[in-house]
Coordinates of C-alpha atoms and ligand atoms in Angstrom, one line a residue:
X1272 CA 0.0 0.0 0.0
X1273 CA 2.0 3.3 -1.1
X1274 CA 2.0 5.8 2.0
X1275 CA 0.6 9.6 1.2
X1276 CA 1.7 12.0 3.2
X1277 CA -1.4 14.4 4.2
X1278 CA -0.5 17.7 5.2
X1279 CA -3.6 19.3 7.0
X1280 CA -5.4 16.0 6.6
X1281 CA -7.5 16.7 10.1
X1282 CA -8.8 20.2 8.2
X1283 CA -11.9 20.4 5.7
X1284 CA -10.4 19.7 2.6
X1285 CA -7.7 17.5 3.9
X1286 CA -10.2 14.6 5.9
X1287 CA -12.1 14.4 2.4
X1288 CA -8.6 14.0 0.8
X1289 CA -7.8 10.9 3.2
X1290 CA -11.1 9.0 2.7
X1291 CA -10.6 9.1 -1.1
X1292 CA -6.9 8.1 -0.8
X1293 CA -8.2 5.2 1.3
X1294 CA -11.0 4.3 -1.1
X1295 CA -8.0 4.3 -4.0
X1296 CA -5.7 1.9 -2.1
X1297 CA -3.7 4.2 -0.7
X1298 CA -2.6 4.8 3.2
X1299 CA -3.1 8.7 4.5
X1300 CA -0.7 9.9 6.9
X1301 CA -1.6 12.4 8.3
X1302 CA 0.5 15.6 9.4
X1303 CA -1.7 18.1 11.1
X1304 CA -1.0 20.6 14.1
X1305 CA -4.7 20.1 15.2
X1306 CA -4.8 23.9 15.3
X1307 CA -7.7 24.3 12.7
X1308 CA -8.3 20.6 12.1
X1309 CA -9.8 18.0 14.3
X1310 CA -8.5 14.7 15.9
X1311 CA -11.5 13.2 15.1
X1312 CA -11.8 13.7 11.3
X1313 CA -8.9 11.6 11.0
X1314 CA -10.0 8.4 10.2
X1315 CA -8.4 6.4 7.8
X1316 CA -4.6 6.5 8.4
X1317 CA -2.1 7.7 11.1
X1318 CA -2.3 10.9 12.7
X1319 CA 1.5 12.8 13.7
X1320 CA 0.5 15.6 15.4
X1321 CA 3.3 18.5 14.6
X1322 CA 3.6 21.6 12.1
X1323 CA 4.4 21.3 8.7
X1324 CA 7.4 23.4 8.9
X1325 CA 8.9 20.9 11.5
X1326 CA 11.3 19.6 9.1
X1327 CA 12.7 17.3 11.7
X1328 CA 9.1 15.9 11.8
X1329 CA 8.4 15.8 8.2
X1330 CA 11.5 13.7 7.7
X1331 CA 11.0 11.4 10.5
X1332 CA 7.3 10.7 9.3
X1333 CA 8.6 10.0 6.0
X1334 CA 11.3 7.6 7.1
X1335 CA 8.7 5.6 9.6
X1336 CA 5.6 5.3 6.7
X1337 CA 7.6 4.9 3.7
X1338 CA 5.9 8.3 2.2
X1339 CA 6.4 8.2 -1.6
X1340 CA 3.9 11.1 -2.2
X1341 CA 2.9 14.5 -0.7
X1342 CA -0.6 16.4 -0.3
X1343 CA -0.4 19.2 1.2
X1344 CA -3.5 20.8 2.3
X1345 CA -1.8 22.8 5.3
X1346 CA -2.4 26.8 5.2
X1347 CA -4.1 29.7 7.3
X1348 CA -6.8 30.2 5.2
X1349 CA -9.0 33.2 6.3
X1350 CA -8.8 36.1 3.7
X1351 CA -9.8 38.8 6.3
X1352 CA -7.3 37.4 8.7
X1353 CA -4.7 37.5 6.2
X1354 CA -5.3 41.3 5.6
X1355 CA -4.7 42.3 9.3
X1356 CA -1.6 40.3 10.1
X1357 CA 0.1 39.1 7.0
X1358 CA 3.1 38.5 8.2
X1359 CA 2.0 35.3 10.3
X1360 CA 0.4 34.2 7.1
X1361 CA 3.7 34.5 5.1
X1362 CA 5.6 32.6 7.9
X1363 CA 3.2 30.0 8.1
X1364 CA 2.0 29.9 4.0
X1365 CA 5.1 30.9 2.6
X1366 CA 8.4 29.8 4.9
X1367 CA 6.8 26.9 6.3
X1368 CA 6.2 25.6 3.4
X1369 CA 9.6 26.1 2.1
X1370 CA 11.0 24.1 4.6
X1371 CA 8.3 21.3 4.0
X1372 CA 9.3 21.2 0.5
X1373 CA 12.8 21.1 1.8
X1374 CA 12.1 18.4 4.0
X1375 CA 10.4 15.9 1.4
X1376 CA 13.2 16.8 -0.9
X1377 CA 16.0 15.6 1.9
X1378 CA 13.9 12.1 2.0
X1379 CA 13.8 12.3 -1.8
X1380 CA 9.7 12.3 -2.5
X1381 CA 9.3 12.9 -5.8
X1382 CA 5.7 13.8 -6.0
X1383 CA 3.1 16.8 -4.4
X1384 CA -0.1 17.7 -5.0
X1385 CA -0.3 21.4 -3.3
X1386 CA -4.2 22.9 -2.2
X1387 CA -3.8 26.3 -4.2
X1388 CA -7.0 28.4 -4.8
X1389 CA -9.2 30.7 -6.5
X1390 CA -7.8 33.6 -4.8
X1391 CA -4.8 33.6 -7.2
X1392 CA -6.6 35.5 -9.7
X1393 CA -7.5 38.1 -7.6
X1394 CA -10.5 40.2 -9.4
X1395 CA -11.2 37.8 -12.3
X1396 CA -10.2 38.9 -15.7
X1397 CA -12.7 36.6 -17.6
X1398 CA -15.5 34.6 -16.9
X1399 CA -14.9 31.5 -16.9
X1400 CA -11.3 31.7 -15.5
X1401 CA -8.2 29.7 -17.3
X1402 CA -5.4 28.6 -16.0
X1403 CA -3.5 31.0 -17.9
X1404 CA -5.6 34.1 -16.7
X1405 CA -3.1 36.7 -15.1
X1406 CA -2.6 36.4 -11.1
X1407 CA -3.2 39.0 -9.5
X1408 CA -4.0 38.3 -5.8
X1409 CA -5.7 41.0 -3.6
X1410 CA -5.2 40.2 -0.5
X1411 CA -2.2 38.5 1.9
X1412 CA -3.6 34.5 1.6
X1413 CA -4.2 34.8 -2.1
X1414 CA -0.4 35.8 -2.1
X1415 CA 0.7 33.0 -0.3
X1416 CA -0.5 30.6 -2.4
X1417 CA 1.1 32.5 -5.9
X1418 CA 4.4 32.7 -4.1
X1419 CA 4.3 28.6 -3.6
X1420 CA 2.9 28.3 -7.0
X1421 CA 6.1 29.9 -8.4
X1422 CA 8.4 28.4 -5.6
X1423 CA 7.4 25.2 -6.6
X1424 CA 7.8 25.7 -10.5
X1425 CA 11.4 26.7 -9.4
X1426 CA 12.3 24.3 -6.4
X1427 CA 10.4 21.1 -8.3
X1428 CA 13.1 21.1 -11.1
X1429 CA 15.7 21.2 -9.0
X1430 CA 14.7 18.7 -6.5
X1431 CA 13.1 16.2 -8.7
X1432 CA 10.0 17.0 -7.4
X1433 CA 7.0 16.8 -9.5
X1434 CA 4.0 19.2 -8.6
X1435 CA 0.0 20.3 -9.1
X1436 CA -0.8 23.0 -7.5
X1437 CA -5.1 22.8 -7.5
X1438 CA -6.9 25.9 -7.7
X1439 CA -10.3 25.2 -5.7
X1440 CA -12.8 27.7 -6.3
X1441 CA -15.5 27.4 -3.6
X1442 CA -15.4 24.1 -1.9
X1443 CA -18.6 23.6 -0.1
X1444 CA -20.9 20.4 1.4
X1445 CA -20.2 17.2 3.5
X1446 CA -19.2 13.5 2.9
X1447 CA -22.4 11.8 1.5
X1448 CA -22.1 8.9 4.2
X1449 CA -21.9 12.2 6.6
X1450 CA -18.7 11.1 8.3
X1451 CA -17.2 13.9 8.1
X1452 CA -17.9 17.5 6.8
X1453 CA -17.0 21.3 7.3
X1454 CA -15.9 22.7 10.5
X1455 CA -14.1 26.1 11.0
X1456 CA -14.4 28.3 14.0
X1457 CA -14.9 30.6 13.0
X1458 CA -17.2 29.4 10.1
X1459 CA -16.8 32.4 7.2
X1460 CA -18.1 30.1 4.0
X1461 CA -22.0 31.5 2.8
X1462 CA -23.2 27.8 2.8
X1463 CA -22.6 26.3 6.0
X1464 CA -23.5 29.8 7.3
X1465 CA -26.9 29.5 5.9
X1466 CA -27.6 26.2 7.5
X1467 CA -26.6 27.1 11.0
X1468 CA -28.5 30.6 10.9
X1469 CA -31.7 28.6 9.8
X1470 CA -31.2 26.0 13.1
X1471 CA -30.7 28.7 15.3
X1472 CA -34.0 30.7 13.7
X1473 CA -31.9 33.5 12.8
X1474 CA -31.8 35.7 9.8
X1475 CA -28.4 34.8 7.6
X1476 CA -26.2 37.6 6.8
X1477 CA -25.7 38.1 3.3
X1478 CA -23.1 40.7 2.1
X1479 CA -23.6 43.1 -0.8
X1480 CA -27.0 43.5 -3.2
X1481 CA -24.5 45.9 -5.5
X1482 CA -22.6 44.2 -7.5
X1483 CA -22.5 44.5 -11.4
X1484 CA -24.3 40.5 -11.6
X1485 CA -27.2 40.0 -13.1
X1486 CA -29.1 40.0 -9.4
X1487 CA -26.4 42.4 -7.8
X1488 CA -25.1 39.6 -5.5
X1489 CA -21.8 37.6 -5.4
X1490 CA -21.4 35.0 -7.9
X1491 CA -19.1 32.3 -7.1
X1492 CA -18.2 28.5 -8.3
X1493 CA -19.5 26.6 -5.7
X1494 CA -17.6 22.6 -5.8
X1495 CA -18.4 19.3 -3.8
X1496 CA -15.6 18.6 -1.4
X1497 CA -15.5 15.0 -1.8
X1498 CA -15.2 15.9 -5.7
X1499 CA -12.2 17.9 -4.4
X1500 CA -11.0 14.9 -3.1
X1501 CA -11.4 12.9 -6.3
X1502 CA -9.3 15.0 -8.1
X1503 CA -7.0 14.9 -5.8
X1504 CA -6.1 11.3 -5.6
X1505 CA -6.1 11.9 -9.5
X1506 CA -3.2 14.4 -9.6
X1507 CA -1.2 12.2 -7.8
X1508 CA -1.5 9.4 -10.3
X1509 CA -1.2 11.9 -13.0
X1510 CA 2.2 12.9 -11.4
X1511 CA 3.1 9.2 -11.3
X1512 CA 2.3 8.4 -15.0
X1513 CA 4.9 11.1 -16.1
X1514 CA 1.9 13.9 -16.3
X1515 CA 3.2 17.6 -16.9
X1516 CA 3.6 19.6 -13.6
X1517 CA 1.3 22.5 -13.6
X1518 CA -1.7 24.5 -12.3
X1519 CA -5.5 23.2 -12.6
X1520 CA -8.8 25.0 -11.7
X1521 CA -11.1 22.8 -9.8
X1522 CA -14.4 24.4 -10.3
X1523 CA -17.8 23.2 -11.7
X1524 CA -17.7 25.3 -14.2
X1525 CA -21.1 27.1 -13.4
X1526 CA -21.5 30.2 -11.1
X1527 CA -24.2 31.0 -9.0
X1528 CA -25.1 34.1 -6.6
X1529 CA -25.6 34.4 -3.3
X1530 CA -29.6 34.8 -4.2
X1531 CA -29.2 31.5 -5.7
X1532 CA -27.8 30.0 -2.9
X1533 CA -30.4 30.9 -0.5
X1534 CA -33.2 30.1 -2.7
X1535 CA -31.6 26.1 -3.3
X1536 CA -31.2 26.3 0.1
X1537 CA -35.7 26.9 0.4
X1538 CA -35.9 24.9 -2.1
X1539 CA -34.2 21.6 -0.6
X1540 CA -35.1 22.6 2.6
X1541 CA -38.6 23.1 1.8
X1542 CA -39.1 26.5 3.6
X1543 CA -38.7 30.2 3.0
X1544 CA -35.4 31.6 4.7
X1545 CA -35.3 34.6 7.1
X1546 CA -31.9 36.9 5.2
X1547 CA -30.9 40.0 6.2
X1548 CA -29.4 41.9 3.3
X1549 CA -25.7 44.3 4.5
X1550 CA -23.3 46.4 2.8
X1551 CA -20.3 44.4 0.8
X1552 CA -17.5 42.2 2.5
X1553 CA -14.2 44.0 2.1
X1554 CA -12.3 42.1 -0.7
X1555 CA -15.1 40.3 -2.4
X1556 CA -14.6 40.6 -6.2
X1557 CA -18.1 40.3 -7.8
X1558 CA -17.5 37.2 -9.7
X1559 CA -15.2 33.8 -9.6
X1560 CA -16.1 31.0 -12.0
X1561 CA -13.5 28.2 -13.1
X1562 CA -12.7 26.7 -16.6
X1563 CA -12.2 23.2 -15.1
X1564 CA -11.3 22.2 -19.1
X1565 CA -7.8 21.1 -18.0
X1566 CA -8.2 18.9 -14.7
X1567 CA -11.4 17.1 -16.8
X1568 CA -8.9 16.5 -19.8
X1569 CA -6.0 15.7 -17.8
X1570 CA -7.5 13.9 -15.0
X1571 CA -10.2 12.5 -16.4
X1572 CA -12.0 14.5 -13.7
X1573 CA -16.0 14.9 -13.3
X1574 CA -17.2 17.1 -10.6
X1575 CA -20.5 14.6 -10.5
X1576 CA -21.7 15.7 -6.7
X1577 CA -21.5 19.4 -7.5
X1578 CA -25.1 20.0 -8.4
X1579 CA -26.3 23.0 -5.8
X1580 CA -29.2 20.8 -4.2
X1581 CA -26.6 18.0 -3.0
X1582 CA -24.0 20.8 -1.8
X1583 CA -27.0 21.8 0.6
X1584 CA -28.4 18.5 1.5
X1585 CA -24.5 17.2 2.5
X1586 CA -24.2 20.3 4.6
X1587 CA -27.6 20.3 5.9
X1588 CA -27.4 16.4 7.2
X1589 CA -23.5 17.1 8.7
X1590 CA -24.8 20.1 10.3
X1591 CA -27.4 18.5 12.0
X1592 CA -25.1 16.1 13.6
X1593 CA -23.7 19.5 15.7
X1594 CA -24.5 21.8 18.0
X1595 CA -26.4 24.9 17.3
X1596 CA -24.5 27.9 16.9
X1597 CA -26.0 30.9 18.4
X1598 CA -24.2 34.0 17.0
Ligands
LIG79 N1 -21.4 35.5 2.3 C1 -22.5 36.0 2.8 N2 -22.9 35.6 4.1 C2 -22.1 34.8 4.8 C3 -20.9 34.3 4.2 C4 -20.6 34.7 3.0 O1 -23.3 36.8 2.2 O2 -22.4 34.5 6.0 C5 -21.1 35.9 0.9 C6 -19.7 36.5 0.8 O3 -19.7 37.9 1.1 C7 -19.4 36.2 -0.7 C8 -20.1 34.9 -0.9 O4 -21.0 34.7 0.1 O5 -20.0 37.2 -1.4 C9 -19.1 33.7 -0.9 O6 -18.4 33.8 0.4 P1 -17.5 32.6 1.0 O7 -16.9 33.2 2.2 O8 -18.4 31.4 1.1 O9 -16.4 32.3 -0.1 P2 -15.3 33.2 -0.8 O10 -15.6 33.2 -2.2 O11 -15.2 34.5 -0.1 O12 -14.0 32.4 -0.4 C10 -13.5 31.4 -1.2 C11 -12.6 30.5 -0.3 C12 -11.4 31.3 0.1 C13 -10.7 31.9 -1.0 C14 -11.7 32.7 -1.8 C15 -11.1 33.3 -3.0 O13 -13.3 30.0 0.8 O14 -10.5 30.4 0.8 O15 -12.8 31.9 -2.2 O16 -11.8 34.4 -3.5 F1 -9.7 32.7 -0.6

């Protein structure tokens, strides 16, 4: 069974990532500082309980499992947190990272499959968004992520180390067998946000009615986790069949606004929803929509749980396995 090393496996994105590397034959192991990510979602492989950066760590965990591949889903990952104190973002994004890399190249893992995002492009330039779309981050997280990009373009030719760095638009919804799901404190992502405002009978707070979209709300490219997942386990074996190292959007390919959101959300949950229309969020650009061309090409790749109404059924049943959230 060839040993993956998960980096942030305990986090969102990461416990997806483990279940479909199980699934596929593989064994997760996990590397997670359990500072965002939980114990508990951490359920198919090993858990080492240390920081990425820790190259003394990353090497001995490679050395005990046999690692032969890398994901690394590890990264402070709140956009408005990133704006008021960059710097820990750049230490933890940026060098911590660096010396991961370092680490795996020391132990001589050829292989990575890095969680970049959306946030690349900064205010889109076209709709949908290619690969090949200028990057032009706006704000300290979306920066982060470049700067890897381009480390790793540099530091995977040297090292050997072969690299895709996936762009997720908006991941959103829950493990269909409801095992694990979405769980950040605090909770910043419009879907989940909906949910736990309608269990706690309070209006959702939506953000902005002024946008130039065709309803004036947000638009954004809204993709099943677990699909996420899929492709992840994909780029890895893309990597191992001599597949180009590069950049890939992970998007379904379709927006939809904010409005559109809460009305699935009535629609699924088969009762009107109590919204209280604000201003704008700082550093929302109006609209983020992938061209997933490449990853379906190159990984064979089908975002098949993406459709809105199962993003907000998977949430909705995870959700209901927690407490309410009064806030
Ligand atoms: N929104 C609300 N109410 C909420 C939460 C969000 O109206 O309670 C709105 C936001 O203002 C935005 C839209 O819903 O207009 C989507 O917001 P999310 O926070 O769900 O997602 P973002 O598109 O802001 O963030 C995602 C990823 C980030 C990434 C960013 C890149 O989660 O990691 O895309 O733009 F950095």
């Amino acid at each position: 069974m060839d040993a993956i090393l998960v980096v942030g496996g305990a986090g969102y994105v990461g416990s997806h990532a483990c279940k479909a590397l199980a699934q596929a034959g593989y064994k997760p192991v996990t590397l997670d500082n359990l500072r965002t990510g939980h114990a508990d979602a951490v359920k198919w492989g090993p858990l080492i309980e240390a920081d990425f950066g820790d190259a003394d760590a990353v090497r001995a965990a490679v050395r005990q499992h046999g690692v032969t591949a890398a994901m690394h889903f590890g990264a402070l990952s709140l956009v408005a947190e990133s704006v008021a104190e960059p710097a820990r973002y750049y230490a933890n994004n940026v060098a911590g990272t660096l010396r991961l890399l370092q680490a795996l190249g020391d132990e001589g893992v050829g292989r990575i499959v890095f969680s970049s995002s959306a946030a690349v492009y900064g205010e889109a330039s076209s709709d949908p968004i290619p690969e090949d779309a200028p990057l032009n981050p706006i704000n300290p997280y979306g920066e982060t992520k470049r700067v890897i990009e381009g480390a790793l373009r540099f530091i995977g030719r040297a090292q050997g180390l072969a690299w895709c760095a996936l762009r997720y638009f908006n991941a959103a919804g829950a493990d269909e067998a409801g095992e694990i799901g979405e769980r950040h404190e605090p909770e910043t992502h419009l879907i989940p946000n909906v949910l736990q405002a309608v269990r706690a009978g309070r209006p959702v707070k939506l953000f902005g009615s002024d946008y130039p979209t065709p309803d004036g709300s947000v638009v954004r490219d809204y993709v099943h986790v677990s699909d996420l997942a899929d492709a992840h386990v994909a780029a890895l074996k893309f990597l191992g069949d001599g597949g180009e190292s590069q950049p890939m959007n992970l998007g379904s390919g379709a927006g939809l606004s904010v409005l559109q959101i809460v009305a699935a959300a009535e629609r699924v949950l088969g009762h009107p929803i109590a919204a209280e229309m604000g201003p704008r969020r700082a550093g929302d650009p109006p609209c983020l929509v992938a061209d997933p061309n490449r990853a379906k090409r190159l990984l064979h790749w089908t975002p098949g749980r993406s459709d809105v109404d199962n993003l907000i059924a998977t949430t909705a049943a995870f959700e209901a396995t927690r407490p309410i959230r009064q806030r």
